Short mmCIF file of C-alpha atoms in Angstrom, two decimals:
data_model
loop_
_atom_site.label_atom_id
_atom_site.label_comp_id
_atom_site.label_asym_id
_atom_site.label_seq_id
_atom_site.Cartn_x
_atom_site.Cartn_y
_atom_site.Cartn_z
CA UNK A 29 -72.61 56.52 20.82
CA UNK A 30 -69.98 58.89 22.40
CA UNK A 31 -68.18 55.70 23.84
CA UNK A 32 -67.44 54.29 20.57
CA UNK A 33 -63.80 54.23 20.47
CA UNK A 34 -61.82 56.02 17.67
CA UNK A 35 -61.07 53.58 14.71
CA UNK A 36 -57.71 53.61 13.33
CA UNK A 37 -57.61 55.28 9.97
CA UNK A 38 -55.02 55.19 7.10
CA UNK A 39 -52.48 57.79 7.38
CA UNK A 40 -53.57 59.57 3.89
CA UNK A 41 -56.89 60.26 4.93
CA UNK A 42 -57.11 64.15 5.28
CA UNK A 43 -57.92 65.73 9.05
CA UNK A 44 -60.99 67.10 7.98
CA UNK A 45 -62.46 63.61 6.84
CA UNK A 46 -61.28 62.06 10.03
CA UNK A 47 -63.32 64.75 12.07
CA UNK A 48 -66.14 64.18 10.06
CA UNK A 49 -66.15 60.54 10.71
CA UNK A 50 -65.76 60.93 14.53
CA UNK A 51 -68.82 63.16 14.58
CA UNK A 52 -71.05 61.40 12.15
CA UNK A 53 -70.15 57.58 13.15
CA UNK A 54 -68.60 57.88 16.67
CA UNK A 55 -71.14 60.56 17.76
CA UNK A 56 -68.25 63.32 19.02
CA UNK A 57 -69.86 66.59 19.76
CA UNK A 58 -68.93 69.39 17.27
CA UNK A 59 -67.38 71.52 20.25
CA UNK A 60 -65.48 68.58 21.71
CA UNK A 61 -63.60 68.02 18.38
CA UNK A 62 -62.99 71.94 18.10
CA UNK A 63 -61.53 71.91 21.47
CA UNK A 64 -59.22 68.96 20.89
CA UNK A 65 -58.19 70.78 17.43
CA UNK A 66 -57.87 73.99 19.00
CA UNK A 67 -60.30 76.02 16.81
CA UNK A 68 -63.66 77.43 16.60
CA UNK A 69 -66.60 75.15 16.50
CA UNK A 70 -67.92 76.88 13.50
CA UNK A 71 -64.87 75.69 11.49
CA UNK A 72 -65.30 71.99 12.25
CA UNK A 73 -69.12 72.23 11.28
CA UNK A 74 -67.77 73.87 7.83
CA UNK A 75 -65.46 70.96 7.50
CA UNK A 76 -68.13 68.31 8.27
CA UNK A 77 -70.32 69.91 5.61
CA UNK A 78 -67.67 70.09 2.90
CA UNK A 79 -67.22 66.30 3.45
CA UNK A 80 -70.61 65.61 3.38
CA UNK A 81 -70.81 67.51 -0.17
CA UNK A 82 -67.90 65.16 -1.61
CA UNK A 83 -69.96 62.23 -0.88
CA UNK A 84 -72.03 63.23 -4.57
CA UNK A 85 -68.99 61.62 -5.87
CA UNK A 86 -69.47 58.10 -5.99
CA UNK A 87 -65.74 57.26 -5.62
CA UNK A 88 -65.70 59.26 -2.53
CA UNK A 89 -68.58 57.61 -1.01
CA UNK A 90 -67.34 54.36 -1.46
CA UNK A 91 -64.31 55.17 0.20
CA UNK A 92 -66.33 56.89 3.17
CA UNK A 93 -68.31 54.19 3.42
CA UNK A 94 -65.25 51.83 3.71
CA UNK A 95 -63.69 54.14 6.43
CA UNK A 96 -67.07 54.43 8.34
CA UNK A 97 -67.00 50.48 8.40
CA UNK A 98 -63.96 50.74 10.67
CA UNK A 99 -65.95 52.83 13.32
CA UNK A 100 -68.75 49.89 13.32
CA UNK A 101 -66.23 47.55 13.53
CA UNK A 102 -64.39 49.14 16.50
CA UNK A 103 -68.12 49.53 18.05
CA UNK A 104 -68.80 45.63 17.81
CA UNK A 105 -65.35 44.54 19.27
CA UNK A 106 -64.52 47.37 21.77
CA UNK A 107 -61.09 47.28 23.73
CA UNK A 108 -58.29 48.73 25.60
CA UNK A 109 -55.97 48.88 22.30
CA UNK A 110 -58.99 50.24 20.42
CA UNK A 111 -58.32 53.85 21.23
CA UNK A 112 -54.61 53.39 21.41
CA UNK A 113 -54.12 52.29 17.67
CA UNK A 114 -53.57 55.81 16.05
CA UNK A 115 -52.50 55.97 12.60
CA UNK A 116 -49.53 58.44 11.65
CA UNK A 117 -50.62 61.76 10.29
CA UNK A 118 -48.62 61.08 7.02
CA UNK A 119 -48.55 58.77 3.88
CA UNK A 120 -47.63 55.30 4.00
CA UNK A 121 -44.98 54.00 1.76
CA UNK A 122 -47.29 51.50 -0.07
CA UNK A 123 -50.13 54.15 -0.71
CA UNK A 124 -46.99 56.75 -1.89
CA UNK A 125 -45.87 54.39 -4.30
CA UNK A 126 -49.34 53.63 -5.80
CA UNK A 127 -50.56 57.12 -5.85
CA UNK A 128 -46.98 58.37 -7.42
CA UNK A 129 -47.67 55.75 -10.24
CA UNK A 130 -51.23 56.96 -11.12
CA UNK A 131 -50.37 60.77 -10.76
CA UNK A 132 -47.46 60.24 -13.07
CA UNK A 133 -49.49 58.70 -15.92
CA UNK A 134 -52.15 61.78 -15.23
CA UNK A 135 -49.67 64.32 -15.41
CA UNK A 136 -49.41 63.57 -19.16
CA UNK A 137 -51.08 65.90 -21.57
CA UNK A 138 -54.66 64.69 -22.16
CA UNK A 139 -54.69 61.61 -19.51
CA UNK A 140 -57.79 61.38 -17.56
CA UNK A 141 -59.04 58.59 -15.39
CA UNK A 142 -62.32 56.83 -16.05
CA UNK A 143 -64.36 55.25 -13.77
CA UNK A 144 -67.83 53.68 -14.93
CA UNK A 145 -70.98 52.94 -12.55
CA UNK A 146 -70.82 49.15 -11.52
CA UNK A 147 -67.15 48.57 -12.68
CA UNK A 148 -64.67 47.37 -9.99
CA UNK A 149 -61.50 48.94 -11.97
CA UNK A 150 -61.20 52.33 -13.28
CA UNK A 151 -58.84 53.16 -16.10
CA UNK A 152 -56.20 55.80 -17.02
CA UNK A 153 -56.66 56.95 -20.86
CA UNK A 154 -55.48 59.64 -22.90
CA UNK A 155 -58.05 61.68 -24.91
CA UNK A 156 -57.69 63.97 -27.94
CA UNK A 157 -55.43 63.98 -30.36
CA UNK A 158 -52.39 62.92 -28.00
CA UNK A 159 -54.24 59.51 -27.36
CA UNK A 160 -52.23 56.33 -27.97
CA UNK A 161 -54.79 53.63 -27.19
CA UNK A 162 -52.90 52.44 -24.05
CA UNK A 163 -55.13 51.95 -21.00
CA UNK A 164 -53.62 51.38 -17.46
CA UNK A 165 -56.30 49.93 -14.75
CA UNK A 166 -56.49 51.31 -11.50
CA UNK A 167 -58.30 49.82 -8.61
CA UNK A 168 -61.60 51.91 -7.57
CA UNK A 169 -60.28 52.13 -3.75
CA UNK A 170 -57.21 53.81 -5.00
CA UNK A 171 -58.97 55.97 -7.11
CA UNK A 172 -61.42 57.02 -4.62
CA UNK A 173 -58.29 57.65 -2.13
CA UNK A 174 -56.97 59.92 -4.48
CA UNK A 175 -60.08 62.04 -5.22
CA UNK A 176 -60.78 62.20 -1.16
CA UNK A 177 -57.25 63.91 -0.77
CA UNK A 178 -57.97 66.18 -3.74
CA UNK A 179 -55.22 64.92 -6.02
CA UNK A 180 -57.77 64.29 -8.50
CA UNK A 181 -60.99 66.05 -9.32
CA UNK A 182 -64.20 64.97 -11.25
CA UNK A 183 -63.88 67.14 -14.72
CA UNK A 184 -66.98 65.48 -16.09
CA UNK A 185 -69.69 63.47 -14.06
CA UNK A 186 -72.08 60.80 -15.52
CA UNK A 187 -72.30 57.08 -16.32
CA UNK A 188 -68.63 57.34 -17.12
CA UNK A 189 -66.84 59.85 -14.93
CA UNK A 190 -63.68 61.63 -15.86
CA UNK A 191 -61.03 62.62 -13.56
CA UNK A 192 -58.34 64.77 -14.13
CA UNK A 193 -55.13 65.91 -12.01
CA UNK A 194 -55.70 68.94 -9.71
CA UNK A 195 -52.75 71.45 -8.76
CA UNK A 196 -52.66 69.95 -5.29
CA UNK A 197 -52.20 66.44 -7.20
CA UNK A 198 -48.96 67.96 -8.97
CA UNK A 199 -47.66 69.40 -5.84
CA UNK A 200 -48.21 66.15 -3.85
CA UNK A 201 -46.39 64.14 -6.95
CA UNK A 202 -43.57 66.49 -6.73
CA UNK A 203 -43.45 66.00 -3.11
CA UNK A 204 -43.39 62.43 -2.99
CA UNK A 205 -40.73 62.28 -5.97
CA UNK A 206 -38.70 64.52 -3.85
CA UNK A 207 -39.04 62.67 -0.75
CA UNK A 208 -37.87 59.42 -2.36
CA UNK A 209 -34.89 60.72 -4.16
CA UNK A 210 -33.94 62.57 -0.85
CA UNK A 211 -34.25 59.24 0.90
CA UNK A 212 -32.11 57.16 -1.84
CA UNK A 213 -29.53 59.99 -1.69
CA UNK A 214 -29.25 59.93 2.22
CA UNK A 215 -28.72 56.14 1.98
CA UNK A 216 -25.65 56.84 0.02
CA UNK A 217 -24.50 59.75 1.68
CA UNK A 218 -25.32 59.30 5.08
CA UNK A 219 -23.28 57.51 7.79
CA UNK A 220 -21.07 54.94 6.98
CA UNK A 221 -22.74 54.14 3.61
CA UNK A 222 -19.33 54.01 1.94
CA UNK A 223 -18.24 51.15 4.18
CA UNK A 224 -21.20 49.00 2.75
CA UNK A 225 -19.59 49.13 -0.46
CA UNK A 226 -16.63 46.96 -1.68
CA UNK A 227 -13.56 48.56 -2.67
CA UNK A 228 -13.21 46.12 -5.51
CA UNK A 229 -14.94 46.55 -8.79
CA UNK A 230 -17.73 44.13 -9.46
CA UNK A 231 -17.40 41.69 -12.44
CA UNK A 232 -20.01 40.80 -15.11
CA UNK A 233 -21.27 37.32 -15.02
CA UNK A 234 -19.00 34.82 -16.96
CA UNK A 235 -15.96 36.26 -15.56
CA UNK A 236 -15.31 39.36 -17.75
CA UNK A 237 -14.97 42.74 -16.41
CA UNK A 238 -16.60 46.19 -17.31
CA UNK A 239 -15.23 47.86 -20.34
CA UNK A 240 -13.45 50.31 -17.71
CA UNK A 241 -13.08 49.99 -13.98
CA UNK A 242 -14.23 52.84 -11.79
CA UNK A 243 -11.62 55.26 -10.77
CA UNK A 244 -12.83 56.17 -7.21
CA UNK A 245 -14.33 52.76 -6.05
CA UNK A 246 -18.02 51.04 -6.61
CA UNK A 247 -20.25 53.63 -4.70
CA UNK A 248 -21.87 56.22 -6.91
CA UNK A 249 -21.01 59.82 -7.14
CA UNK A 250 -23.77 62.80 -7.10
CA UNK A 251 -22.92 63.02 -11.08
CA UNK A 252 -23.38 59.47 -11.69
CA UNK A 253 -26.84 59.37 -9.79
CA UNK A 254 -27.58 62.50 -11.85
CA UNK A 255 -26.74 60.80 -15.07
CA UNK A 256 -29.32 57.86 -14.34
CA UNK A 257 -32.22 60.51 -14.64
CA UNK A 258 -34.51 61.16 -17.92
CA UNK A 259 -36.17 64.29 -19.07
CA UNK A 260 -39.81 64.42 -19.82
CA UNK A 261 -39.18 63.04 -23.27
CA UNK A 262 -37.19 59.87 -21.97
CA UNK A 263 -33.80 61.17 -23.23
CA UNK A 264 -31.00 61.34 -20.87
CA UNK A 265 -30.62 64.18 -18.24
CA UNK A 266 -27.03 64.39 -19.02
CA UNK A 267 -25.29 63.74 -21.95
CA UNK A 268 -22.28 61.70 -22.06
CA UNK A 269 -20.34 64.34 -22.69
CA UNK A 270 -21.24 66.28 -19.94
CA UNK A 271 -20.49 63.15 -17.73
CA UNK A 272 -16.85 62.69 -19.18
CA UNK A 273 -16.55 66.57 -18.40
CA UNK A 274 -17.49 66.20 -14.71
CA UNK A 275 -15.16 63.30 -14.42
CA UNK A 276 -12.29 65.11 -15.79
CA UNK A 277 -12.82 68.25 -13.71
CA UNK A 278 -12.59 65.63 -10.63
CA UNK A 279 -9.45 64.22 -12.25
CA UNK A 280 -7.55 67.62 -12.60
CA UNK A 281 -8.85 68.30 -9.28
CA UNK A 282 -7.09 65.25 -7.96
CA UNK A 283 -4.12 65.53 -9.98
CA UNK A 284 -3.41 69.33 -8.21
CA UNK A 285 -4.03 67.88 -4.96
CA UNK A 286 -1.65 64.77 -5.38
CA UNK A 287 0.99 67.50 -6.88
CA UNK A 288 0.68 69.92 -3.71
CA UNK A 289 1.39 67.04 -1.50
CA UNK A 290 4.25 65.75 -3.68
CA UNK A 291 5.89 69.04 -3.59
CA UNK A 292 5.54 69.40 0.23
CA UNK A 293 7.28 66.16 0.93
CA UNK A 294 10.01 67.10 -1.44
CA UNK A 295 10.49 70.32 0.74
CA UNK A 296 10.49 68.57 4.02
CA UNK A 297 12.19 65.25 2.96
CA UNK A 298 15.00 66.93 0.82
CA UNK A 299 17.81 64.82 2.16
CA UNK A 300 16.11 61.67 2.71
CA UNK A 301 13.83 61.09 -0.26
CA UNK A 302 14.61 60.52 -4.11
CA UNK A 303 14.38 63.32 -6.89
CA UNK A 304 11.03 63.57 -7.84
CA UNK A 305 10.26 62.86 -11.46
CA UNK A 306 9.80 66.31 -13.38
CA UNK A 307 7.09 64.99 -15.60
CA UNK A 308 4.66 64.68 -11.99
CA UNK A 309 5.43 68.15 -11.38
CA UNK A 310 4.41 69.05 -14.69
CA UNK A 311 1.35 66.74 -15.11
CA UNK A 312 0.24 68.13 -11.64
CA UNK A 313 0.95 71.71 -12.80
CA UNK A 314 -1.13 71.53 -16.12
CA UNK A 315 -4.12 69.94 -13.99
CA UNK A 316 -4.13 72.59 -11.46
CA UNK A 317 -3.95 75.28 -14.53
CA UNK A 318 -6.66 73.38 -16.28
CA UNK A 319 -9.00 73.25 -13.40
CA UNK A 320 -8.40 76.95 -12.37
CA UNK A 321 -9.19 77.83 -15.94
CA UNK A 322 -12.35 75.66 -16.37
CA UNK A 323 -13.40 77.09 -12.83
CA UNK A 324 -13.02 80.70 -14.08
CA UNK A 325 -14.77 80.30 -17.32
CA UNK A 326 -17.82 78.75 -15.24
CA UNK A 327 -17.72 81.96 -13.13
CA UNK A 328 -19.49 82.32 -9.67
CA UNK A 329 -22.52 79.98 -9.08
CA UNK A 330 -21.65 77.53 -11.77
CA UNK A 331 -18.08 76.95 -10.55
CA UNK A 332 -19.53 76.57 -7.02
CA UNK A 333 -21.85 74.03 -7.80
CA UNK A 334 -19.29 71.88 -9.93
CA UNK A 335 -16.88 72.17 -7.51
CA UNK A 336 -19.09 70.72 -4.59
CA UNK A 337 -20.70 67.94 -6.52
CA UNK A 338 -18.01 67.13 -9.08
CA UNK A 339 -14.97 67.41 -7.05
CA UNK A 340 -15.86 67.31 -3.17
CA UNK A 341 -18.44 64.59 -4.18
CA UNK A 342 -21.12 66.43 -2.37
CA UNK A 343 -24.50 65.71 -2.51
CA UNK A 344 -27.21 67.76 -4.28
CA UNK A 345 -29.31 68.64 -1.39
CA UNK A 346 -26.34 69.19 0.77
CA UNK A 347 -25.13 71.82 -1.83
CA UNK A 348 -28.33 73.44 -1.96
CA UNK A 349 -28.59 73.84 1.62
CA UNK A 350 -25.17 75.01 1.87
CA UNK A 351 -25.62 77.48 -0.75
CA UNK A 352 -28.60 78.65 0.51
CA UNK A 353 -30.49 77.77 -2.96
CA UNK A 354 -33.85 76.57 -3.26
CA UNK A 355 -34.66 72.84 -3.17
CA UNK A 356 -34.14 70.87 -6.47
CA UNK A 357 -32.68 73.70 -8.03
CA UNK A 358 -29.03 72.54 -7.70
CA UNK A 359 -29.33 69.89 -10.61
CA UNK A 360 -30.52 72.16 -13.14
CA UNK A 361 -27.57 74.52 -12.59
CA UNK A 362 -25.03 71.66 -12.35
CA UNK A 363 -26.46 70.43 -15.92
CA UNK A 364 -25.67 73.99 -17.10
CA UNK A 365 -22.07 74.26 -15.48
CA UNK A 366 -21.49 70.35 -17.03
CA UNK A 367 -22.40 72.03 -20.42
CA UNK A 368 -19.99 74.47 -20.27
CA UNK A 369 -17.15 72.13 -18.87
CA UNK A 370 -18.03 69.69 -22.06
CA UNK A 371 -17.37 72.67 -24.27
CA UNK A 372 -14.20 73.72 -22.38
CA UNK A 373 -12.48 70.40 -22.29
CA UNK A 374 -13.78 69.41 -25.63
CA UNK A 375 -13.86 65.98 -27.35
CA UNK A 376 -10.45 65.43 -27.93
CA UNK A 377 -8.40 62.83 -25.58
CA UNK A 378 -5.14 63.77 -25.66
CA UNK A 379 -4.34 64.26 -21.94
CA UNK A 380 -5.75 61.05 -21.27
CA UNK A 381 -2.25 59.44 -20.05
CA UNK A 382 -2.07 62.33 -17.43
CA UNK A 383 -5.57 60.62 -15.76
CA UNK A 384 -5.19 59.18 -12.37
CA UNK A 385 -7.51 55.84 -13.51
#
């Protein structure tokens, strides 16, 4: 049995399970696995015994039986390419999305995954006072994979076993969501992403345009991306007043910059250029004063994240890295800053004529 080639396993299979199958199905000695892993043979032995104990769970036993069938298929069809197909040690995109959808349902209060003997599907339901009567079907192989990875655990075993999300499952859900957000942000911020977006605003079907055209092009700013998020109750993460306040800070920043360039032009081309309108200078000076006053009221920390994300259009991940903040903390701090900006700018729009757009 030691000549059986290693079967390609999915990337979500834990390393302990891979070593268990290599020992039980491919017949690889414990010492050989320990040399390859760079650890003591007793460590591999404990891992093998731990996985063997997990087979008391029917879902895990079904998944391990399926994975063991890969080794049996590799033994029946040996070839030079069988040992070269090694699955990457990471989650595949398809498994990530399916696991995240199930873990999101289980993270709600009172939600459990129920799996009955002889049934092809498991269901996610909510128990207790928070029960809403809704049931979501989940395939047994996916439920078994979640149990094998340790993201769900059996809380009550019987004819109908109940599984709850574990601490490792919540951490995995946060990591998957963060990875998805980072990949989406990288597609927008990285490389020549702005070259893929046309300068002209898209028009709605029927020839009619939107109520208001974008001021900085059609690409989404970090503020607009954050405005699309929702909290745990389904409410928008940012209120319309916060979004408007962030855009007003961006407007004042741009007006102040334009006014500075015009002043430099007047000083350099005094004889050749026409006299500048005093209203342009006054508008730029007023915008600079408003922006400076707003940032001073925010103070250190809040002003840093507001200036980077609202004015310089710096992504949240980049701003967190440059400021030395923990991951995923920038959106909370930016939300607090936008609350103060909304109070500063107020609800009035008496200065709308001075805006760029």
